[in-house]
Amino acid sequence: MEVKYLTEPERKTPVVETDVFVAGAGTAGCVAAIAAARAGAGVVLVERTPVPGGTLTNGGIGISSFYSATKEPEKAKRIVGGIAYELMERLQEAGGATEFIPMPGDQNFSPYRIVADHEIYKAVISKMLMEAGVRVFLSTMFCDVCMEDGADEDSAVRNHRIKAVFIENKDGRSAVVAKQYIDASGDGDIARMAGLEQTELWQRYHEVCGGPNGLVFGMAGIDFERAVVENPTGFFKLGGTTDQGDGIVSRRFAFTHVKDKEKYAAFADLDINFFTSMQSIHEGELTYINNSKGADCNVCDAESLSRAEMESRVMAMEFADAMKKCVPGCENSYISWASTQMGVRASRITMCDKMIAQEEISAAKRFEDEVGLYGFHDLSPKRKECEICEPGFYGMPYRMLLPGGCDNLYMAGRCVTGDIEAHMSTRNTVGCMIMGQGAGVAAALCARADCGSRELPYGRLREELLAQNVILEV
Ligand SMILES: Cc1cc2nc3c(=O)[nH]c(=O)nc-3n(C[C@H](O)[C@H](O)[C@H](O)COP(=O)(O)OP(=O)(O)OC[C@H]3O[C@@H](n4cnc5c(N)ncnc54)[C@H](O)[C@@H]3O)c2cc1C
């Protein structure tokens, strides 16, 4: 279809000045903003939804993982500190997360798991952003960039600089002029608008985990005793229960395929096999129903994505209805929440100075410019070649945050790593937080020193990361 264009009239746009601008108050973006502010920078953070937290409050509430990968939980070492770990402690203090629950030996990808209450997460992360003094603009869309004049188009390495970004909200349109910019939008929106090199990864998600998107929701009013006892081989296969005695009862369910079509007639027309993961942290509530396949769509196309959002809500309703009709103990159940926006596992990936590869992750590779250590892989132990060898973790290099062709922009979160298998590690919540803290600290230091991202001495970055309790050696 031919695209028609309209030339907008020139206009004057009010300017907000700051040291560091962060697009996206999600998993990585909130940590980046807090880290930059704690390192002394003035920070503006924008988020298109009215809620900070991103996919962590929209589905990714099983926060994976703070420990080295090992089949024996007692041998696991904690390898993640910094803001990510502090966040867990504060969630636990607020009654909004489970303890670190040891997982059975066959789940060597995650020796300890922590599951958060998405509502408490929203409050705790809001408090931390306010305490750090971050200027937060919610219901605000980052929508364009303005590059600095004089960029050398002919140069082989085009290290352009961003001069300003444009945001839109109820106040209208503003320009934010910052010294450094962090793209934590998940989709690499700043990098795309800046014309940097990107590749689409989302199609590959059909090969590794159902699909690239999913709408997570929860159901309450469930009698688990009956659901598990009266239905032991059916829907709920209990993987483990931990009662902390503080109102948090964590139950993990392994999904079992519904074989008895007559008994489960209401599910007959539903493609229910994709509801692969269910977790509960409150009595009577299935807190987390992860529709891992999602509705078919092109996650890089706004209209297609919107349709999938709507189809996913219909699917959740139909699924809940079938649960009520077929599963003992669910007669009085109901949908208690659904994520504000559908979760996306991957869309556009931005090409950065270092694109980490699966072989490096499996080999537990270390780098000379690390911003953190990570030891979780979502394909392990399912795929032997994705296991991380001894000591069960790898380094996340600073260079993986630096997009080719731009000198004052950092990428953080699921928008990096083009190797699909490697992405199944780095994109997970804690990996995104590690990148967020690395980007936040580096951006603050570069803003103070008035230098480009590649001119920052690693020793200075390491010093500040350690001061912020990031673990760089174990
Ligand atoms: C269904 C699902 C289940 C998952 N389960 C788990 C799990 O159990 N454990 C685990 O560790 N990981 C899980 N993950 C993966 C993990 O949660 C995500 O990869 C990670 O949270 C992504 O973090 P991020 O910061 O890159 O993006 P996000 O957390 O998605 O943050 C991006 C933010 O940017 C905002 N934004 C986007 N564009 C703009 C714009 N133009 N202007 C302003 N704001 C913008 C978005 O609204 C969003 O808040 C899951 C992912 C999905 C989709």
Short mmCIF file of C-alpha atoms and ligand atoms in Angstrom, two decimals:
data_model
loop_
_atom_site.label_atom_id
_atom_site.label_comp_id
_atom_site.label_asym_id
_atom_site.label_seq_id
_atom_site.Cartn_x
_atom_site.Cartn_y
_atom_site.Cartn_z
CA MET A 1 0.00 0.00 0.00
CA GLU A 2 1.32 3.42 -0.95
CA VAL A 3 2.20 5.54 2.08
CA LYS A 4 1.15 9.16 1.84
CA TYR A 5 3.02 11.83 3.75
CA LEU A 6 2.12 15.18 5.26
CA THR A 7 4.75 17.81 6.03
CA GLU A 8 4.16 19.27 9.49
CA PRO A 9 4.52 23.02 9.95
CA GLU A 10 7.67 24.14 11.78
CA ARG A 11 7.06 24.76 15.46
CA LYS A 12 8.81 25.78 18.68
CA THR A 13 9.00 23.00 21.25
CA PRO A 14 9.64 23.61 24.97
CA VAL A 15 12.88 22.08 26.26
CA VAL A 16 13.59 20.05 29.41
CA GLU A 17 17.32 19.82 30.23
CA THR A 18 18.95 16.96 32.10
CA ASP A 19 22.15 14.91 32.33
CA VAL A 20 20.65 11.51 31.47
CA PHE A 21 17.45 10.64 29.61
CA VAL A 22 15.98 7.13 29.92
CA ALA A 23 13.25 5.84 27.57
CA GLY A 24 11.10 3.14 29.19
CA ALA A 25 10.50 2.69 32.94
CA GLY A 26 10.63 -1.07 32.64
CA THR A 27 12.81 -3.76 34.16
CA ALA A 28 16.08 -2.27 32.89
CA GLY A 29 14.99 1.37 32.64
CA CYS A 30 13.98 1.85 36.29
CA VAL A 31 17.28 0.35 37.48
CA ALA A 32 19.21 2.48 34.96
CA ALA A 33 17.48 5.66 36.14
CA ILE A 34 18.06 4.88 39.85
CA ALA A 35 21.72 3.95 39.20
CA ALA A 36 22.36 7.15 37.22
CA ALA A 37 20.68 9.32 39.86
CA ARG A 38 22.63 7.62 42.67
CA ALA A 39 25.83 8.29 40.73
CA GLY A 40 24.99 11.98 40.90
CA ALA A 41 23.24 12.66 37.57
CA GLY A 42 20.03 14.55 36.94
CA VAL A 43 17.72 12.00 35.29
CA VAL A 44 14.52 12.17 33.25
CA LEU A 45 12.69 8.85 32.81
CA VAL A 46 9.67 8.47 30.51
CA GLU A 47 7.20 5.60 30.32
CA ARG A 48 4.30 5.22 27.91
CA THR A 49 2.08 3.39 30.45
CA PRO A 50 0.91 4.94 33.72
CA VAL A 51 2.91 2.38 35.71
CA PRO A 52 6.64 1.93 36.30
CA GLY A 53 7.96 -1.65 36.23
CA GLY A 54 7.54 -2.78 32.62
CA THR A 55 7.33 -6.48 31.85
CA LEU A 56 8.12 -7.26 35.48
CA THR A 57 4.71 -5.93 36.40
CA ASN A 58 3.17 -7.24 33.21
CA GLY A 59 4.12 -10.86 33.49
CA GLY A 60 7.75 -11.56 34.19
CA ILE A 61 7.23 -11.91 37.91
CA GLY A 62 9.40 -15.00 38.32
CA ILE A 63 12.63 -13.09 38.71
CA SER A 64 15.49 -15.17 37.29
CA SER A 65 18.13 -15.46 38.73
CA PHE A 66 20.64 -14.18 41.29
CA TYR A 67 22.68 -17.36 41.56
CA SER A 68 25.16 -19.39 39.56
CA ALA A 69 23.65 -22.24 37.56
CA THR A 70 24.18 -25.60 39.20
CA LYS A 71 22.25 -28.81 39.68
CA GLU A 72 22.85 -28.61 43.43
CA PRO A 73 21.25 -25.52 45.01
CA GLU A 74 23.48 -25.81 48.10
CA LYS A 75 26.53 -25.24 45.87
CA ALA A 76 25.06 -22.19 44.13
CA LYS A 77 26.80 -18.85 44.67
CA ARG A 78 25.05 -15.52 44.67
CA ILE A 79 26.57 -13.60 41.78
CA VAL A 80 24.19 -10.63 41.48
CA GLY A 81 24.11 -7.71 43.89
CA GLY A 82 23.53 -4.01 43.25
CA ILE A 83 20.12 -2.47 42.74
CA ALA A 84 18.63 -5.76 41.49
CA TYR A 85 19.33 -7.53 44.78
CA GLU A 86 18.38 -4.49 46.87
CA LEU A 87 15.05 -4.47 45.06
CA MET A 88 14.41 -8.09 46.08
CA GLU A 89 15.23 -7.31 49.71
CA ARG A 90 12.87 -4.36 49.67
CA LEU A 91 10.13 -6.40 48.03
CA GLN A 92 10.52 -9.10 50.67
CA GLU A 93 10.45 -6.49 53.49
CA ALA A 94 7.21 -5.11 51.99
CA GLY A 95 5.66 -8.62 51.89
CA GLY A 96 5.79 -8.53 48.11
CA ALA A 97 8.03 -11.48 47.23
CA THR A 98 8.76 -15.03 48.16
CA GLU A 99 12.04 -16.05 49.72
CA PHE A 100 14.70 -17.45 47.40
CA ILE A 101 13.14 -20.86 46.93
CA PRO A 102 15.48 -23.76 46.14
CA MET A 103 14.44 -25.53 42.95
CA PRO A 104 14.66 -29.26 42.38
CA GLY A 105 17.94 -30.60 40.95
CA ASP A 106 16.49 -31.17 37.48
CA GLN A 107 15.85 -27.42 37.17
CA ASN A 108 19.53 -26.53 37.14
CA PHE A 109 18.89 -23.35 35.17
CA SER A 110 17.63 -21.66 38.30
CA PRO A 111 18.80 -23.10 41.61
CA TYR A 112 16.82 -20.49 43.54
CA ARG A 113 13.71 -18.72 42.33
CA ILE A 114 12.03 -15.62 43.69
CA VAL A 115 8.49 -14.69 42.71
CA ALA A 116 7.20 -11.15 43.19
CA ASP A 117 3.78 -9.69 43.77
CA HIS A 118 3.33 -7.42 40.76
CA GLU A 119 1.27 -4.82 42.63
CA ILE A 120 3.80 -4.48 45.48
CA TYR A 121 6.55 -4.32 42.86
CA LYS A 122 4.88 -1.27 41.31
CA ALA A 123 4.85 0.47 44.71
CA VAL A 124 8.39 -0.50 45.75
CA ILE A 125 9.96 0.55 42.44
CA SER A 126 7.98 3.83 42.55
CA LYS A 127 9.35 4.50 46.04
CA MET A 128 12.92 3.81 44.93
CA LEU A 129 12.59 6.11 41.91
CA MET A 130 11.21 8.91 44.08
CA GLU A 131 13.91 8.42 46.75
CA ALA A 132 16.65 8.61 44.10
CA GLY A 133 15.22 11.91 42.83
CA VAL A 134 14.52 10.71 39.29
CA ARG A 135 12.14 12.99 37.33
CA VAL A 136 9.54 10.52 36.11
CA PHE A 137 7.01 11.21 33.35
CA LEU A 138 4.41 8.46 33.12
CA SER A 139 1.85 8.14 30.32
CA THR A 140 4.55 9.74 28.21
CA MET A 141 5.75 8.47 24.89
CA PHE A 142 9.27 8.90 23.58
CA CYS A 143 8.55 9.62 19.91
CA ASP A 144 11.53 11.03 17.99
CA VAL A 145 15.19 12.02 18.04
CA CYS A 146 17.16 14.97 16.77
CA MET A 147 20.78 14.19 15.88
CA GLU A 148 23.62 16.68 16.27
CA ASP A 149 24.72 18.54 13.16
CA GLY A 150 28.11 17.81 11.65
CA ALA A 151 27.96 14.02 11.94
CA ASP A 152 30.47 12.63 9.48
CA GLU A 153 28.28 10.62 7.10
CA ASP A 154 31.33 9.43 5.11
CA SER A 155 33.28 8.10 8.04
CA ALA A 156 33.51 4.30 8.30
CA VAL A 157 32.61 4.48 11.98
CA ARG A 158 29.80 6.98 12.24
CA ASN A 159 29.76 7.92 15.88
CA HIS A 160 26.86 10.30 15.79
CA ARG A 161 25.52 12.02 18.87
CA ILE A 162 21.94 12.58 19.87
CA LYS A 163 21.16 16.25 20.43
CA ALA A 164 17.63 15.89 21.81
CA VAL A 165 14.67 13.55 21.98
CA PHE A 166 10.99 14.37 21.72
CA ILE A 167 8.36 13.19 24.14
CA GLU A 168 4.57 13.58 24.14
CA ASN A 169 2.06 13.51 26.96
CA LYS A 170 -0.95 15.43 28.29
CA ASP A 171 1.18 18.60 28.29
CA GLY A 172 1.78 18.23 24.56
CA ARG A 173 5.18 17.81 22.92
CA SER A 174 8.51 18.59 24.62
CA ALA A 175 12.16 18.15 23.72
CA VAL A 176 14.52 16.65 26.27
CA VAL A 177 18.11 17.78 25.83
CA ALA A 178 20.42 15.41 27.71
CA LYS A 179 24.13 14.67 27.69
CA GLN A 180 23.56 10.91 27.60
CA TYR A 181 20.60 8.76 26.54
CA ILE A 182 19.55 5.25 27.55
CA ASP A 183 17.24 3.18 25.35
CA ALA A 184 15.41 0.84 27.72
CA SER A 185 12.24 0.75 25.62
CA GLY A 186 12.59 -2.99 24.99
CA ASP A 187 12.08 -2.38 21.29
CA GLY A 188 15.11 -0.14 20.71
CA ASP A 189 12.89 2.82 19.82
CA ILE A 190 15.58 5.50 20.24
CA ALA A 191 18.07 3.48 18.18
CA ARG A 192 15.45 2.97 15.47
CA MET A 193 14.56 6.66 15.29
CA ALA A 194 18.30 7.46 15.22
CA GLY A 195 18.67 5.21 12.18
CA LEU A 196 21.08 2.77 13.87
CA GLU A 197 21.48 -0.77 12.60
CA GLN A 198 18.88 -3.22 13.90
CA THR A 199 17.66 -6.72 13.16
CA GLU A 200 14.31 -8.35 13.93
CA LEU A 201 14.53 -11.35 16.25
CA TRP A 202 10.88 -11.93 17.17
CA GLN A 203 10.13 -14.47 14.40
CA ARG A 204 12.78 -16.80 15.83
CA TYR A 205 10.83 -17.02 19.09
CA HIS A 206 8.43 -19.47 17.48
CA GLU A 207 11.36 -21.94 17.46
CA VAL A 208 12.40 -21.63 21.09
CA CYS A 209 9.40 -20.94 23.28
CA GLY A 210 5.95 -20.85 21.71
CA GLY A 211 6.13 -17.32 20.39
CA PRO A 212 7.44 -13.79 20.91
CA ASN A 213 4.60 -12.46 23.03
CA GLY A 214 2.18 -13.36 25.79
CA LEU A 215 -0.39 -11.77 28.06
CA VAL A 216 0.05 -12.89 31.65
CA PHE A 217 -2.94 -12.87 33.97
CA GLY A 218 -4.07 -14.26 37.31
CA MET A 219 -7.13 -15.98 38.77
CA ALA A 220 -8.42 -15.92 42.34
CA GLY A 221 -11.09 -17.82 44.26
CA ILE A 222 -9.41 -21.22 43.73
CA ASP A 223 -9.59 -24.04 46.27
CA PHE A 224 -6.13 -25.55 45.76
CA GLU A 225 -6.71 -28.47 48.12
CA ARG A 226 -9.52 -29.70 45.89
CA ALA A 227 -7.84 -28.67 42.65
CA VAL A 228 -4.75 -30.71 43.44
CA VAL A 229 -6.30 -33.62 45.36
CA GLU A 230 -9.35 -34.22 43.18
CA ASN A 231 -7.49 -33.64 39.98
CA PRO A 232 -4.01 -35.08 40.47
CA THR A 233 -3.35 -36.08 36.88
CA GLY A 234 -5.31 -33.30 35.26
CA PHE A 235 -4.63 -29.63 35.13
CA PHE A 236 -2.70 -28.96 38.29
CA LYS A 237 0.44 -30.93 38.84
CA LEU A 238 1.94 -29.46 41.95
CA GLY A 239 5.66 -28.85 41.54
CA GLY A 240 6.26 -27.65 45.11
CA THR A 241 4.78 -25.61 47.97
CA THR A 242 6.54 -23.25 50.37
CA ASP A 243 4.56 -21.67 53.21
CA GLN A 244 6.54 -18.75 54.61
CA GLY A 245 4.06 -18.15 57.43
CA ASP A 246 3.67 -14.48 56.48
CA GLY A 247 0.72 -14.84 54.15
CA ILE A 248 2.89 -15.85 51.21
CA VAL A 249 2.30 -19.44 50.18
CA SER A 250 4.23 -20.21 47.05
CA ARG A 251 3.01 -23.01 44.80
CA ARG A 252 4.55 -23.99 41.53
CA PHE A 253 2.53 -25.91 39.00
CA ALA A 254 3.75 -27.95 36.10
CA PHE A 255 1.22 -27.89 33.31
CA THR A 256 -0.01 -31.31 32.26
CA HIS A 257 -1.68 -31.77 28.93
CA VAL A 258 -5.38 -32.37 29.09
CA LYS A 259 -5.95 -35.83 27.71
CA ASP A 260 -9.49 -36.56 28.89
CA LYS A 261 -11.38 -34.56 26.23
CA GLU A 262 -14.79 -35.46 27.67
CA LYS A 263 -14.00 -34.34 31.18
CA TYR A 264 -12.42 -31.16 29.90
CA ALA A 265 -14.95 -30.48 27.15
CA ALA A 266 -14.91 -26.72 27.76
CA PHE A 267 -11.23 -26.65 26.81
CA ALA A 268 -11.86 -28.56 23.59
CA ASP A 269 -11.92 -25.53 21.32
CA LEU A 270 -9.09 -23.75 23.08
CA ASP A 271 -5.46 -24.12 22.23
CA ILE A 272 -4.76 -24.52 25.93
CA ASN A 273 -1.48 -26.34 25.64
CA PHE A 274 0.31 -23.05 25.57
CA PHE A 275 -0.62 -22.10 29.13
CA THR A 276 2.63 -23.63 30.17
CA SER A 277 3.47 -22.03 33.47
CA MET A 278 1.41 -21.23 36.54
CA GLN A 279 2.56 -19.95 39.90
CA SER A 280 0.78 -18.91 43.03
CA ILE A 281 2.09 -16.75 45.84
CA HIS A 282 -1.17 -16.02 47.66
CA GLU A 283 -3.63 -18.53 49.07
CA GLY A 284 -6.50 -19.13 46.66
CA GLU A 285 -4.85 -17.23 43.81
CA LEU A 286 -3.11 -18.40 40.69
CA THR A 287 -0.95 -15.30 40.59
CA TYR A 288 0.75 -15.96 37.31
CA ILE A 289 -0.71 -17.75 34.31
CA ASN A 290 1.80 -17.47 31.54
CA ASN A 291 0.30 -17.81 28.12
CA SER A 292 3.64 -18.59 26.55
CA LYS A 293 2.42 -18.77 22.95
CA GLY A 294 0.28 -15.66 22.80
CA ALA A 295 -1.82 -14.48 19.90
CA ASP A 296 -0.17 -14.50 16.48
CA CYS A 297 1.06 -11.10 15.42
CA ASN A 298 3.90 -9.03 14.07
CA VAL A 299 5.28 -7.45 17.24
CA CYS A 300 6.94 -4.69 15.19
CA ASP A 301 3.62 -3.53 13.72
CA ALA A 302 1.45 -1.32 15.93
CA GLU A 303 -1.90 -2.40 14.49
CA SER A 304 -1.03 -6.10 14.52
CA LEU A 305 0.20 -5.77 18.11
CA SER A 306 -3.02 -4.02 19.12
CA ARG A 307 -5.12 -6.82 17.66
CA ALA A 308 -3.03 -9.44 19.51
CA GLU A 309 -3.54 -7.50 22.76
CA MET A 310 -7.31 -7.76 22.27
CA GLU A 311 -7.24 -11.41 21.14
CA SER A 312 -5.13 -12.30 24.18
CA ARG A 313 -7.72 -10.80 26.52
CA VAL A 314 -10.45 -12.85 24.84
CA MET A 315 -8.26 -15.96 25.19
CA ALA A 316 -7.75 -15.27 28.91
CA MET A 317 -11.51 -14.91 29.39
CA GLU A 318 -12.23 -18.16 27.55
CA PHE A 319 -9.52 -19.99 29.44
CA ALA A 320 -10.85 -18.76 32.81
CA ASP A 321 -14.36 -19.82 31.80
CA ALA A 322 -13.13 -23.33 30.95
CA MET A 323 -11.30 -23.52 34.28
CA LYS A 324 -14.54 -22.66 36.11
CA LYS A 325 -16.50 -25.27 34.21
CA CYS A 326 -14.01 -28.18 34.26
CA VAL A 327 -11.50 -27.99 37.05
CA PRO A 328 -12.54 -29.00 40.59
CA GLY A 329 -11.91 -26.20 43.08
CA CYS A 330 -12.23 -23.51 40.39
CA GLU A 331 -16.05 -23.25 40.38
CA ASN A 332 -15.92 -19.82 42.08
CA SER A 333 -12.74 -18.60 40.47
CA TYR A 334 -12.39 -15.42 38.45
CA ILE A 335 -9.75 -13.36 36.64
CA SER A 336 -8.21 -11.20 39.34
CA TRP A 337 -5.75 -9.25 37.19
CA ALA A 338 -4.25 -9.07 33.72
CA SER A 339 -1.13 -7.22 32.64
CA THR A 340 -1.55 -3.64 31.48
CA GLN A 341 0.15 -4.48 28.22
CA MET A 342 1.00 -7.75 26.53
CA GLY A 343 4.55 -8.92 27.16
CA VAL A 344 6.98 -9.12 24.25
CA ARG A 345 10.05 -11.33 24.48
CA ALA A 346 11.90 -9.79 21.55
CA SER A 347 11.25 -7.37 18.70
CA ARG A 348 14.08 -5.31 17.21
CA ILE A 349 17.63 -5.95 18.34
CA THR A 350 20.20 -3.15 18.02
CA MET A 351 23.68 -4.01 16.79
CA CYS A 352 26.16 -3.16 19.53
CA ASP A 353 29.96 -3.21 19.79
CA LYS A 354 29.77 -6.68 21.36
CA MET A 355 27.03 -9.12 20.37
CA ILE A 356 27.30 -11.89 22.92
CA ALA A 357 27.01 -15.41 21.46
CA GLN A 358 25.56 -18.60 22.93
CA GLU A 359 28.97 -20.33 22.75
CA GLU A 360 30.38 -17.62 25.02
CA ILE A 361 27.53 -18.03 27.49
CA SER A 362 27.87 -21.85 27.55
CA ALA A 363 31.62 -21.48 28.03
CA ALA A 364 31.08 -19.14 31.02
CA LYS A 365 33.18 -16.51 29.25
CA ARG A 366 34.54 -13.54 31.17
CA PHE A 367 35.36 -10.11 29.68
CA GLU A 368 37.75 -7.31 30.57
CA ASP A 369 34.95 -4.71 30.72
CA GLU A 370 32.19 -6.41 32.73
CA VAL A 371 29.21 -4.58 34.23
CA GLY A 372 27.93 -7.71 35.99
CA LEU A 373 27.80 -11.49 36.15
CA TYR A 374 24.83 -13.64 35.13
CA GLY A 375 24.01 -17.34 35.38
CA PHE A 376 20.47 -18.03 34.13
CA HIS A 377 19.44 -19.64 30.86
CA ASP A 378 15.81 -20.21 29.94
CA LEU A 379 16.67 -23.12 27.59
CA SER A 380 18.65 -25.03 30.17
CA PRO A 381 18.28 -27.87 31.12
CA LYS A 382 15.91 -28.49 28.17
CA ARG A 383 18.79 -27.99 25.72
CA LYS A 384 22.08 -29.46 26.82
CA GLU A 385 24.13 -27.09 24.64
CA CYS A 386 22.65 -24.12 26.51
CA GLU A 387 23.92 -25.23 29.91
CA ILE A 388 26.42 -22.78 31.39
CA CYS A 389 29.55 -24.68 32.33
CA GLU A 390 31.41 -24.35 35.66
CA PRO A 391 31.38 -22.00 37.54
CA GLY A 392 27.83 -21.49 36.22
CA PHE A 393 27.91 -17.84 35.19
CA TYR A 394 29.32 -15.51 32.54
CA GLY A 395 30.29 -11.85 32.34
CA MET A 396 28.15 -9.13 30.76
CA PRO A 397 30.53 -6.76 28.93
CA TYR A 398 30.08 -2.98 28.82
CA ARG A 399 30.41 -3.14 25.03
CA MET A 400 27.10 -5.03 24.71
CA LEU A 401 25.40 -1.77 25.77
CA LEU A 402 27.03 0.44 23.11
CA PRO A 403 25.10 0.72 19.84
CA GLY A 404 27.28 1.02 16.75
CA GLY A 405 27.22 4.51 15.29
CA CYS A 406 26.23 6.53 18.34
CA ASP A 407 28.43 7.92 21.07
CA ASN A 408 25.97 9.10 23.70
CA LEU A 409 23.40 6.29 23.65
CA TYR A 410 23.23 3.06 25.67
CA MET A 411 21.00 0.05 25.05
CA ALA A 412 19.77 -1.92 28.08
CA GLY A 413 17.35 -4.84 28.40
CA ARG A 414 15.81 -7.23 25.89
CA CYS A 415 16.77 -4.97 22.96
CA VAL A 416 20.32 -6.40 22.73
CA THR A 417 21.78 -9.83 21.76
CA GLY A 418 20.97 -11.03 18.23
CA ASP A 419 21.71 -14.72 18.81
CA ILE A 420 18.35 -16.29 19.67
CA GLU A 421 19.78 -18.85 22.10
CA ALA A 422 21.92 -16.22 23.83
CA HIS A 423 18.90 -13.91 23.99
CA MET A 424 17.08 -16.63 25.95
CA SER A 425 19.60 -15.86 28.69
CA THR A 426 20.35 -12.12 28.57
CA ARG A 427 16.71 -10.99 28.14
CA ASN A 428 15.60 -12.37 31.51
CA THR A 429 14.68 -9.97 34.27
CA VAL A 430 17.89 -9.97 36.29
CA GLY A 431 20.05 -9.81 33.14
CA CYS A 432 18.09 -6.70 32.10
CA MET A 433 18.60 -5.13 35.53
CA ILE A 434 22.36 -5.78 35.38
CA MET A 435 22.50 -4.03 31.99
CA GLY A 436 20.33 -1.23 33.37
CA GLN A 437 22.68 -0.54 36.26
CA GLY A 438 25.72 -0.69 33.95
CA ALA A 439 24.15 1.76 31.51
CA GLY A 440 22.90 4.09 34.26
CA VAL A 441 26.26 4.35 36.02
CA ALA A 442 28.19 4.77 32.74
CA ALA A 443 25.79 7.43 31.47
CA ALA A 444 26.09 9.40 34.71
CA LEU A 445 29.91 9.24 34.62
CA CYS A 446 30.06 10.27 30.96
CA ALA A 447 27.65 13.13 31.58
CA ARG A 448 29.86 14.37 34.42
CA ALA A 449 33.10 13.97 32.45
CA ASP A 450 31.46 15.32 29.29
CA CYS A 451 32.84 12.43 27.26
CA GLY A 452 31.50 9.84 24.81
CA SER A 453 30.50 6.35 25.93
CA ARG A 454 33.62 4.78 24.38
CA GLU A 455 35.97 7.27 26.08
CA LEU A 456 34.97 6.25 29.61
CA PRO A 457 37.88 4.49 31.36
CA TYR A 458 36.68 1.05 32.48
CA GLY A 459 38.47 1.45 35.83
CA ARG A 460 36.26 4.43 36.67
CA LEU A 461 33.09 2.52 35.68
CA ARG A 462 34.13 -0.52 37.72
CA GLU A 463 34.86 1.64 40.76
CA GLU A 464 31.37 3.19 40.71
CA LEU A 465 29.66 -0.16 40.03
CA LEU A 466 31.42 -1.66 43.05
CA ALA A 467 30.41 1.39 45.12
CA GLN A 468 26.82 0.55 44.12
CA ASN A 469 27.30 -3.04 45.40
CA VAL A 470 27.43 -4.69 41.98
CA ILE A 471 29.20 -8.07 42.21
CA LEU A 472 32.06 -8.32 39.72
CA GLU A 473 34.09 -11.13 41.31
CA VAL A 474 33.04 -14.14 43.42
C1 LIG B 1 5.10 -13.26 28.99
C2 LIG B 1 6.49 -13.13 29.53
C3 LIG B 1 6.87 -13.85 30.65
C4 LIG B 1 8.16 -13.74 31.14
N1 LIG B 1 8.52 -14.44 32.27
C5 LIG B 1 9.75 -14.26 32.80
C6 LIG B 1 10.11 -14.89 34.02
O1 LIG B 1 9.33 -15.62 34.62
N2 LIG B 1 11.37 -14.66 34.51
C7 LIG B 1 12.26 -13.83 33.89
O2 LIG B 1 13.36 -13.61 34.41
N3 LIG B 1 11.94 -13.22 32.73
C8 LIG B 1 10.72 -13.41 32.18
N4 LIG B 1 10.38 -12.79 31.01
C9 LIG B 1 11.40 -11.94 30.34
C10 LIG B 1 11.57 -10.60 31.03
O3 LIG B 1 10.48 -10.31 31.86
C11 LIG B 1 11.73 -9.47 30.02
O4 LIG B 1 12.59 -9.84 28.96
C12 LIG B 1 12.33 -8.23 30.69
O5 LIG B 1 11.51 -7.87 31.78
C13 LIG B 1 12.44 -7.11 29.68
O6 LIG B 1 12.94 -5.97 30.33
P1 LIG B 1 13.18 -4.62 29.51
O7 LIG B 1 13.57 -3.60 30.51
O8 LIG B 1 14.05 -4.87 28.35
O9 LIG B 1 11.75 -4.29 28.89
P2 LIG B 1 10.42 -3.93 29.66
O10 LIG B 1 10.44 -4.38 31.06
O11 LIG B 1 9.31 -4.41 28.80
O12 LIG B 1 10.45 -2.35 29.68
C14 LIG B 1 10.31 -1.55 28.53
C15 LIG B 1 9.44 -0.38 28.94
O13 LIG B 1 9.52 0.61 27.93
C16 LIG B 1 8.23 1.16 27.73
N5 LIG B 1 8.25 1.75 26.39
C17 LIG B 1 8.36 1.10 25.20
N6 LIG B 1 8.40 1.97 24.20
C18 LIG B 1 8.30 3.19 24.75
C19 LIG B 1 8.29 4.50 24.20
N7 LIG B 1 8.41 4.72 22.88
N8 LIG B 1 8.15 5.55 25.04
C20 LIG B 1 8.02 5.33 26.38
N9 LIG B 1 8.03 4.12 26.95
C21 LIG B 1 8.19 3.07 26.14
C22 LIG B 1 7.31 -0.02 27.90
O14 LIG B 1 5.99 0.37 28.18
C23 LIG B 1 7.97 -0.76 29.06
O15 LIG B 1 7.49 -0.34 30.31
C24 LIG B 1 9.09 -12.89 30.49
C25 LIG B 1 8.71 -12.16 29.36
C26 LIG B 1 7.42 -12.28 28.89
C27 LIG B 1 7.02 -11.46 27.69
#
